[in-house]
Tab-separated table of C-alpha atoms in Angstrom:
chain	number	residue	atom	x	y	z
N	1	MET	CA	63.633	151.267	126.811
N	2	GLY	CA	60.561	148.960	126.496
N	3	LYS	CA	58.702	147.165	129.395
N	4	PRO	CA	59.899	143.655	130.256
N	5	SER	CA	57.954	140.932	128.660
N	6	ARG	CA	55.471	138.863	130.653
N	7	THR	CA	57.498	135.730	129.748
N	8	ALA	CA	60.655	137.126	131.347
N	9	GLY	CA	58.695	137.872	134.343
N	10	PHE	CA	57.393	134.426	134.688
N	11	THR	CA	60.884	133.007	134.111
N	12	ARG	CA	62.264	135.055	137.150
N	13	ILE	CA	59.328	134.000	139.287
N	14	ALA	CA	59.830	130.312	138.289
N	15	ILE	CA	63.650	130.642	139.117
N	16	SER	CA	62.914	132.113	142.465
N	17	LEU	CA	60.354	129.364	143.289
N	18	LEU	CA	62.915	126.613	142.290
N	19	GLY	CA	65.409	128.225	144.505
N	20	ILE	CA	63.016	128.465	147.403
N	21	CYS	CA	62.178	124.701	146.748
N	22	GLY	CA	65.780	123.706	146.638
N	23	CYS	CA	66.386	125.577	150.055
N	24	LEU	CA	63.462	123.775	151.491
N	25	LEU	CA	64.657	120.465	150.278
N	26	ILE	CA	68.075	121.074	151.668
N	27	ILE	CA	66.383	121.924	154.925
N	28	LEU	CA	64.284	118.887	154.841
N	29	VAL	CA	67.319	116.781	154.242
N	30	SER	CA	69.956	118.408	156.431
N	31	VAL	CA	67.701	118.731	159.624
N	32	PRO	CA	67.303	114.887	160.135
N	33	ILE	CA	71.108	114.323	159.349
N	34	GLY	CA	71.876	117.082	161.938
N	35	VAL	CA	69.675	115.475	164.531
N	36	SER	CA	70.828	112.148	163.664
N	37	ARG	CA	74.573	113.050	164.242
N	38	MET	CA	73.748	114.757	167.368
N	39	LEU	CA	71.855	111.655	168.749
N	40	GLY	CA	74.693	109.461	167.417
N	41	ARG	CA	77.403	111.357	169.441
N	42	TYR	CA	75.260	111.306	172.467
N	43	GLY	CA	74.586	107.532	172.004
N	44	MET	CA	78.303	106.886	171.916
N	45	LEU	CA	79.106	108.958	175.002
N	46	ALA	CA	76.100	107.486	176.970
N	47	ARG	CA	76.651	104.003	175.603
N	48	SER	CA	73.063	103.974	174.649
N	49	ILE	CA	72.117	101.605	171.933
N	50	GLN	CA	68.496	103.015	171.946
N	51	VAL	CA	69.638	106.576	171.200
N	52	ALA	CA	72.127	105.544	168.556
N	53	ALA	CA	69.505	103.285	166.885
N	54	GLN	CA	67.143	106.408	166.654
N	55	ALA	CA	70.078	108.235	164.930
N	56	VAL	CA	70.084	105.375	162.340
N	57	ARG	CA	66.277	105.584	161.823
N	58	LEU	CA	66.426	109.397	161.232
N	59	ALA	CA	69.238	108.973	158.650
N	60	PRO	CA	69.441	105.450	157.365
N	61	SER	CA	71.718	106.520	154.573
N	62	ASP	CA	74.280	108.300	156.744
N	63	ALA	CA	77.473	106.182	157.352
N	64	ASP	CA	78.138	108.263	160.476
N	65	ALA	CA	74.788	107.046	162.156
N	66	HIS	CA	75.748	103.276	161.556
N	67	ARG	CA	79.241	104.002	162.843
N	68	ALA	CA	77.750	105.567	166.109
N	69	LEU	CA	75.510	102.511	166.493
N	70	ALA	CA	78.326	100.234	165.930
N	71	THR	CA	80.374	101.959	168.598
N	72	ALA	CA	77.453	101.745	170.996
N	73	PHE	CA	77.180	98.035	170.339
N	74	GLN	CA	80.924	97.612	170.882
N	75	ASN	CA	80.967	99.460	174.165
N	76	THR	CA	78.379	96.875	175.481
N	77	GLY	CA	80.358	93.946	174.196
N	78	MET	CA	78.039	93.225	171.166
N	79	HIS	CA	80.633	92.665	168.655
N	80	GLN	CA	78.665	90.851	166.032
N	81	GLU	CA	76.128	93.615	165.809
N	82	ALA	CA	78.851	96.159	165.785
N	83	ARG	CA	80.377	94.353	162.929
N	84	GLU	CA	77.175	94.367	160.978
N	85	GLN	CA	76.730	98.162	161.418
N	86	LEU	CA	80.178	98.903	160.292
N	87	GLU	CA	79.787	96.798	157.163
N	88	ILE	CA	76.588	98.889	156.406
N	89	ALA	CA	78.535	102.115	156.987
N	90	ILE	CA	81.407	100.919	154.738
N	91	SER	CA	78.803	100.156	151.951
N	92	LEU	CA	77.794	103.845	152.234
N	93	ARG	CA	81.382	105.159	152.399
N	94	PRO	CA	83.736	102.575	151.071
N	95	ASN	CA	86.775	104.859	150.954
N	96	ASP	CA	86.808	105.758	154.689
N	97	ASP	CA	90.073	104.123	156.136
N	98	TYR	CA	88.949	104.658	159.579
N	99	LEU	CA	85.819	102.617	158.956
N	100	TRP	CA	87.863	99.700	157.580
N	101	LEU	CA	90.300	99.879	160.584
N	102	GLU	CA	87.282	99.641	163.037
N	103	LEU	CA	85.871	96.849	161.122
N	104	GLY	CA	89.161	95.029	161.260
N	105	SER	CA	89.275	95.538	165.019
N	106	VAL	CA	85.731	94.147	165.531
N	107	ARG	CA	86.522	91.134	163.337
N	108	ASP	CA	89.578	90.593	165.385
N	109	GLU	CA	87.643	90.686	168.598
N	110	LEU	CA	85.380	87.978	167.112
N	111	GLY	CA	88.339	85.813	166.296
N	112	ASP	CA	88.168	86.383	162.506
N	113	SER	CA	91.846	87.137	161.943
N	114	ASP	CA	91.628	86.525	158.097
N	115	GLY	CA	88.668	89.001	157.905
N	116	ALA	CA	90.452	91.477	160.136
N	117	LEU	CA	93.565	91.396	157.977
N	118	ARG	CA	91.377	91.889	154.823
N	119	ALA	CA	89.840	94.957	156.427
N	120	PHE	CA	93.278	96.411	157.367
N	121	ASP	CA	94.466	95.734	153.864
N	122	GLN	CA	91.733	97.782	152.508
N	123	ALA	CA	92.464	100.478	155.029
N	124	VAL	CA	96.055	100.680	153.845
N	125	ALA	CA	94.773	100.683	150.249
N	126	ASN	CA	92.676	103.721	150.943
N	127	ALA	CA	95.335	105.587	152.990
N	128	PRO	CA	98.797	104.065	151.895
N	129	TYR	CA	100.859	107.127	153.073
N	130	TYR	CA	99.426	107.288	156.596
N	131	ALA	CA	100.947	105.893	159.605
N	132	HIS	CA	97.862	104.773	161.565
N	133	THR	CA	96.808	102.108	158.849
N	134	HIS	CA	100.208	100.415	158.695
N	135	TRP	CA	100.441	100.514	162.544
N	136	GLN	CA	97.075	98.678	162.846
N	137	ARG	CA	97.930	96.012	160.345
N	138	GLY	CA	101.455	95.705	161.786
N	139	ASN	CA	100.096	95.026	165.261
N	140	LEU	CA	97.713	92.272	163.951
N	141	ARG	CA	100.548	90.639	161.900
N	142	LEU	CA	102.652	90.639	165.088
N	143	ARG	CA	99.850	88.847	167.011
N	144	LEU	CA	99.526	86.299	164.256
N	145	GLY	CA	103.287	85.602	164.386
N	146	HIS	CA	104.340	87.209	161.199
N	147	TYR	CA	107.218	88.994	162.723
N	148	ASP	CA	109.231	90.112	159.643
N	149	GLU	CA	106.268	91.412	157.935
N	150	ALA	CA	104.912	92.887	161.188
N	151	PHE	CA	108.053	94.863	161.992
N	152	GLY	CA	108.433	96.066	158.435
N	153	GLU	CA	104.980	97.448	158.634
N	154	LEU	CA	105.465	99.023	162.073
N	155	ARG	CA	108.750	100.585	160.858
N	156	GLU	CA	106.928	102.037	157.867
N	157	ALA	CA	104.298	103.526	160.390
N	158	ALA	CA	107.106	105.062	162.541
N	159	ARG	CA	108.871	106.629	159.508
N	160	SER	CA	105.510	108.272	158.533
N	161	ASN	CA	104.758	109.511	161.998
N	162	ARG	CA	107.643	109.710	164.684
N	163	THR	CA	105.272	109.513	167.511
N	164	PHE	CA	105.086	105.860	166.801
N	165	THR	CA	108.766	105.404	167.293
N	166	PRO	CA	108.741	104.794	171.189
N	167	ASN	CA	105.960	102.247	170.926
N	168	LEU	CA	107.891	100.420	168.168
N	169	ILE	CA	110.920	100.196	170.282
N	170	ASP	CA	108.868	99.057	173.265
N	171	LEU	CA	107.455	96.254	171.133
N	172	ALA	CA	110.818	95.183	169.842
N	173	TRP	CA	112.342	95.320	173.452
N	174	SER	CA	109.599	93.180	174.696
N	175	LEU	CA	109.703	90.607	171.899
N	176	SER	CA	113.429	90.445	172.044
N	177	ARG	CA	113.377	89.910	175.898
N	178	GLY	CA	115.659	92.902	176.375
N	179	ASP	CA	118.255	92.014	173.671
N	180	VAL	CA	119.734	95.313	172.882
N	181	LYS	CA	121.140	94.306	169.339
N	182	LEU	CA	117.947	92.489	168.365
N	183	THR	CA	115.831	95.425	169.500
N	184	GLU	CA	117.986	97.749	167.406
N	185	ARG	CA	117.538	95.569	164.392
N	186	LEU	CA	113.879	94.888	164.760
N	187	ALA	CA	112.906	98.459	165.456
N	188	GLY	CA	115.290	99.800	162.687
N	189	ILE	CA	117.377	102.222	165.064
N	190	GLU	CA	119.113	104.305	162.354
N	191	SER	CA	117.815	107.872	162.714
N	192	THR	CA	118.616	110.420	165.229
N	193	ASP	CA	114.990	110.498	166.595
N	194	SER	CA	114.946	106.667	166.942
N	195	ARG	CA	118.394	106.761	168.664
N	196	ILE	CA	117.099	109.397	171.198
N	197	ALA	CA	113.888	107.276	171.927
N	198	PHE	CA	116.096	104.014	172.276
N	199	ALA	CA	118.339	105.905	174.693
N	200	ARG	CA	115.556	106.865	176.807
N	201	LEU	CA	114.378	103.193	176.926
N	202	LEU	CA	117.872	101.915	177.730
N	203	ALA	CA	118.273	104.362	180.618
N	204	LYS	CA	114.920	103.538	182.067
N	205	ARG	CA	115.977	99.814	181.854
N	206	GLY	CA	119.426	100.582	183.664
N	207	LYS	CA	121.436	99.739	180.560
N	208	GLY	CA	124.243	102.202	181.195
N	209	LYS	CA	126.928	101.269	178.620
N	210	GLU	CA	124.264	100.909	175.857
N	211	THR	CA	122.577	104.248	176.742
N	212	VAL	CA	125.974	106.056	176.412
N	213	GLU	CA	126.527	104.456	173.102
N	214	GLN	CA	123.080	105.753	171.723
N	215	PHE	CA	123.677	109.134	173.260
N	216	ARG	CA	127.059	109.540	171.617
N	217	LEU	CA	125.566	108.518	168.164
N	218	SER	CA	122.890	111.161	168.605
N	219	ALA	CA	124.820	113.704	170.762
N	220	ASN	CA	125.271	116.344	167.912
N	221	HIS	CA	121.574	116.539	167.513
N	222	SER	CA	120.226	116.180	171.036
N	223	SER	CA	119.201	118.841	173.541
N	224	GLU	CA	120.497	119.700	176.981
N	225	GLU	CA	117.051	118.766	178.315
N	226	PHE	CA	117.711	115.151	176.748
N	227	ARG	CA	121.160	114.917	178.471
N	228	ARG	CA	119.677	115.823	181.850
N	229	GLU	CA	116.894	113.331	181.457
N	230	LEU	CA	119.389	110.508	180.688
N	231	VAL	CA	121.538	111.658	183.675
N	232	MET	CA	118.694	111.560	186.091
N	233	GLU	CA	117.324	108.182	184.826
N	234	LEU	CA	120.834	106.498	185.017
N	235	ILE	CA	121.585	107.851	188.448
N	236	ALA	CA	118.098	106.603	189.654
N	237	LYS	CA	119.206	103.220	188.401
N	238	HIS	CA	122.669	103.510	190.172
N	239	GLU	CA	124.532	103.523	186.730
N	240	TYR	CA	126.828	106.251	188.010
N	241	GLU	CA	129.593	105.795	185.613
N	242	ALA	CA	127.368	105.941	182.548
N	243	ALA	CA	125.518	108.890	183.901
N	244	PHE	CA	128.984	110.712	184.590
N	245	GLU	CA	129.990	109.848	180.867
N	246	ILE	CA	126.897	111.642	179.563
N	247	TRP	CA	127.087	114.521	182.223
N	248	LYS	CA	130.772	115.420	182.243
N	249	ARG	CA	131.789	118.752	180.933
N	250	THR	CA	135.358	117.893	180.140
N	251	ASP	CA	137.372	114.876	179.405
N	252	THR	CA	138.930	114.633	182.825
N	253	GLY	CA	138.878	111.286	184.420
N	254	THR	CA	136.724	110.139	187.362
N	255	SER	CA	137.579	110.088	191.064
N	256	GLN	CA	137.610	113.938	191.072
N	257	ILE	CA	135.522	116.524	192.810
N	258	TYR	CA	134.038	118.860	190.371
N	259	ASP	CA	134.797	122.576	191.131
N	260	GLY	CA	136.223	121.808	194.559
N	261	GLY	CA	137.313	125.427	194.801
N	262	PHE	CA	133.942	126.935	193.890
N	263	GLU	CA	135.385	128.995	191.078
N	264	ASN	CA	132.371	128.320	188.561
N	265	THR	CA	128.954	129.808	189.060
N	266	ILE	CA	126.680	127.831	191.308
N	267	ASN	CA	124.053	125.891	189.247
N	268	PHE	CA	121.034	125.638	191.649
N	269	GLY	CA	119.456	123.323	189.107
N	270	GLU	CA	122.244	120.773	189.097
N	271	ILE	CA	121.125	117.108	188.571
N	272	GLY	CA	124.413	115.461	187.909
N	273	PHE	CA	127.867	115.548	189.493
N	274	GLY	CA	128.321	119.143	190.158
N	275	TRP	CA	127.503	120.799	193.514
N	276	GLN	CA	123.840	120.392	194.218
N	277	VAL	CA	122.299	123.131	196.389
N	278	PRO	CA	118.641	123.188	197.211
N	279	ARG	CA	116.767	126.312	196.334
N	280	ASP	CA	114.374	128.333	198.397
N	281	ARG	CA	115.795	127.947	201.849
N	282	SER	CA	114.375	130.832	203.902
N	283	THR	CA	116.925	130.407	206.819
N	284	ILE	CA	120.048	129.210	204.841
N	285	GLU	CA	121.705	131.411	202.138
N	286	VAL	CA	124.412	129.883	199.940
N	287	SER	CA	126.515	132.204	197.903
N	288	GLN	CA	130.174	132.578	196.516
N	289	ASP	CA	132.593	134.925	198.407
N	290	THR	CA	135.468	136.613	196.674
N	291	ALA	CA	136.749	138.307	199.858
N	292	GLU	CA	137.287	135.107	201.941
N	293	LYS	CA	139.058	132.100	200.235
N	294	ASP	CA	141.572	129.490	201.112
N	295	SER	CA	142.598	129.162	197.555
N	296	GLY	CA	141.795	130.364	194.007
N	297	THR	CA	139.567	133.422	193.716
N	298	ARG	CA	136.372	132.349	195.555
N	299	SER	CA	134.953	130.261	198.435
N	300	LEU	CA	131.439	129.159	199.339
N	301	ARG	CA	129.796	131.090	201.976
N	302	ILE	CA	126.865	129.670	203.907
N	303	THR	CA	124.814	131.948	206.102
N	304	PHE	CA	122.600	130.446	208.871
N	305	GLY	CA	119.656	132.358	210.116
N	306	GLY	CA	117.287	130.272	212.003
N	307	ASP	CA	115.663	126.854	212.265
N	308	SER	CA	116.357	124.251	209.603
N	309	PRO	CA	115.977	120.414	209.583
N	310	ALA	CA	118.783	118.398	210.923
N	311	ALA	CA	120.294	115.728	208.580
N	312	GLU	CA	118.733	117.465	205.522
N	313	SER	CA	121.415	118.145	202.876
N	314	ILE	CA	122.582	121.709	202.731
N	315	MET	CA	124.779	120.928	199.681
N	316	SER	CA	126.220	117.765	198.232
N	317	GLN	CA	128.158	116.210	195.172
N	318	THR	CA	128.177	112.753	193.805
N	319	VAL	CA	131.715	111.610	192.975
N	320	ILE	CA	132.657	108.568	190.952
N	321	ILE	CA	135.228	106.276	192.689
N	322	LYS	CA	136.662	102.658	192.605
N	323	PRO	CA	135.124	99.992	194.875
N	324	GLN	CA	137.397	98.532	197.522
N	325	GLN	CA	139.735	101.646	197.458
N	326	LYS	CA	141.083	103.733	200.207
N	327	TYR	CA	140.651	107.475	199.761
N	328	ARG	CA	141.107	110.819	201.513
N	329	ILE	CA	139.026	113.883	200.971
N	330	SER	CA	140.501	117.119	202.058
N	331	PHE	CA	138.858	120.549	202.350
N	332	ALA	CA	139.161	123.931	204.198
N	333	VAL	CA	136.800	125.436	206.559
N	334	ARG	CA	136.216	128.850	208.118
N	335	THR	CA	133.529	129.686	210.619
N	336	LYS	CA	132.340	132.678	212.462
N	337	ASP	CA	129.830	133.005	215.342
N	338	ILE	CA	128.192	129.540	214.897
N	339	VAL	CA	125.674	129.106	217.595
N	340	THR	CA	123.518	125.905	217.529
N	341	GLY	CA	122.861	122.642	219.294
N	342	GLY	CA	123.162	120.926	215.813
N	343	PRO	CA	126.320	122.134	214.239
N	344	PRO	CA	127.153	121.360	210.553
N	345	SER	CA	129.049	118.335	209.552
N	346	VAL	CA	130.600	116.810	206.188
N	347	SER	CA	130.005	113.125	205.619
N	348	VAL	CA	130.746	110.646	202.843
N	349	ILE	CA	127.912	108.254	201.886
N	350	ASP	CA	127.724	105.210	199.686
N	351	ALA	CA	125.556	106.646	196.865
N	352	ALA	CA	123.698	103.237	196.264
N	353	SER	CA	123.273	101.828	199.660
N	354	GLU	CA	123.238	105.196	201.556
N	355	VAL	CA	125.542	103.728	204.137
N	356	ARG	CA	127.668	106.395	205.822
N	357	LEU	CA	131.375	105.578	205.256
N	358	ALA	CA	132.906	108.657	207.100
N	359	GLU	CA	132.037	111.830	208.726
N	360	THR	CA	133.638	114.975	210.474
N	361	ARG	CA	132.657	115.133	214.063
N	362	THR	CA	131.446	118.725	213.676
N	363	LEU	CA	132.847	121.920	211.875
N	364	MET	CA	133.955	123.603	215.086
N	365	GLN	CA	134.911	127.176	215.507
N	366	SER	CA	137.946	128.182	213.647
N	367	GLU	CA	138.185	131.682	215.196
N	368	GLY	CA	138.187	133.440	211.863
N	369	THR	CA	141.127	131.315	210.357
N	370	TRP	CA	141.072	128.742	207.721
N	371	GLN	CA	141.517	125.095	208.950
N	372	GLU	CA	142.072	121.885	206.884
N	373	HIS	CA	139.924	118.910	207.469
N	374	GLY	CA	140.209	115.532	206.195
N	375	LEU	CA	138.070	112.363	205.803
N	376	GLU	CA	139.537	108.776	205.188
N	377	PHE	CA	137.584	105.843	204.166
N	378	THR	CA	137.534	102.699	202.272
N	379	THR	CA	134.824	102.031	199.722
N	380	PRO	CA	132.941	98.706	199.983
N	381	PRO	CA	132.468	96.248	197.023
N	382	ASN	CA	129.863	97.224	194.512
N	383	CYS	CA	130.200	100.915	195.461
N	384	PRO	CA	130.745	102.869	192.146
N	385	ALA	CA	130.090	106.342	193.726
N	386	ILE	CA	129.908	108.348	196.824
N	387	VAL	CA	128.037	111.329	197.964
N	388	LEU	CA	129.884	114.067	199.683
N	389	ARG	CA	127.282	115.934	201.786
N	390	LEU	CA	127.172	118.906	204.162
N	391	ALA	CA	124.209	118.575	206.640
N	392	ARG	CA	123.599	119.455	210.219
N	393	THR	CA	124.013	116.853	213.043
N	394	ALA	CA	121.031	115.824	214.994
N	395	CYS	CA	119.771	118.076	217.736
N	396	ASP	CA	118.649	117.064	221.241
N	397	SER	CA	115.499	118.959	220.975
N	398	THR	CA	113.350	120.819	218.489
N	399	PRO	CA	113.280	123.378	217.248
N	400	CYS	CA	116.927	123.675	216.740
N	401	PRO	CA	117.862	126.998	215.148
N	402	ILE	CA	121.467	127.695	213.823
N	403	PHE	CA	122.996	131.090	213.414
N	404	GLY	CA	126.324	132.182	212.034
N	405	LEU	CA	128.630	131.934	209.126
N	406	LEU	CA	130.396	128.976	207.530
N	407	TRP	CA	132.992	129.071	204.542
N	408	LEU	CA	134.121	125.997	202.547
N	409	ASP	CA	136.972	125.805	199.904
N	410	SER	CA	139.568	123.614	198.443
N	411	PHE	CA	137.893	120.255	198.183
N	412	SER	CA	140.018	117.403	196.687
N	413	ILE	CA	140.180	113.638	196.629
N	414	GLU	CA	142.944	111.274	196.388
N	415	GLU	CA	143.651	107.664	196.316
N	416	LEU	CA	145.715	106.297	199.372
N	417	LYS	CA	147.707	103.096	199.143
N	418	PRO	CA	146.357	100.224	201.230
């Protein structure tokens, strides 16, 4: 094989030199841009116009440098200067929808609504299938009073990105002044996701009947966590009947004590209308007992083993009732070796006002036998629910320990004739 020609050798050297020159050129160009962008980010964070301006001087043809300077101007209230820098940035990168959105926002700050709308139009043209462009333009149209166009745009944004749905419903609710049907129309409440978001808003506003309606329309696709959330919100707003409708496990009517015989497993995380038993009580143990019972196959056994706060609920249940109606609650009690200065007691409390309507004196010693107790009371007007609560009576001194065993069973409620 012959030796390579001198021309081929020169060609390889020339190519190598060109590659080296290209690399040097890239370095010379990229280093100022890199430093410029670093200065631009710092200028935005520090709100320093001087630092951001230095970024522009290092890379005057870089749109990000002008954007950083615009942000620095905007952070100090210099909106006119910010607008100028954004217009330069857009001239360098005209297809950037975020730059057009920022320009629209600055023009809006300057009172140039028409200019802002034109900028938002361009943002939508550059990103027609993205939610954020439609959302920004819809908000401007809403402020301009173009309600039909605005909500059409906002609904489009929410369809593209479901995270906008709660905000859309909030806007519709505010504009409609709490009109449920108008909110539903403006926000386009049709999908399961929108109904779930609407139900959340209605529950927080204390609209019980309407919350139940939206829940039923979405119930086949909603989670247990969502159900619990609505129940908690409605109870907090004293919308007990609506909360019960969402909570109830069966189609049984109201004015019933749920699991009065403690046959079902105790749910220590109960937030609705079952038995609520606090967790992590070091001196009080609550469990079900199959050996001792008044009826059925189980009872509830409570073991007291030391000091515990008086008047603090040991267990409770919220029960839906009728206002201005006389009731009797019956239950069975068995105790063993109860020793305390603050014995346990069962009371009935108005759920909304927390006024005590009836109370057992104390659950005294039953000498190992089951004894029936009863509480009669009349519910006041505007009382949709009561709380049946077991707690200790107040002690004469503290600390006030309690020791011994208490069994409960056979809770029931009945309406009495006046």
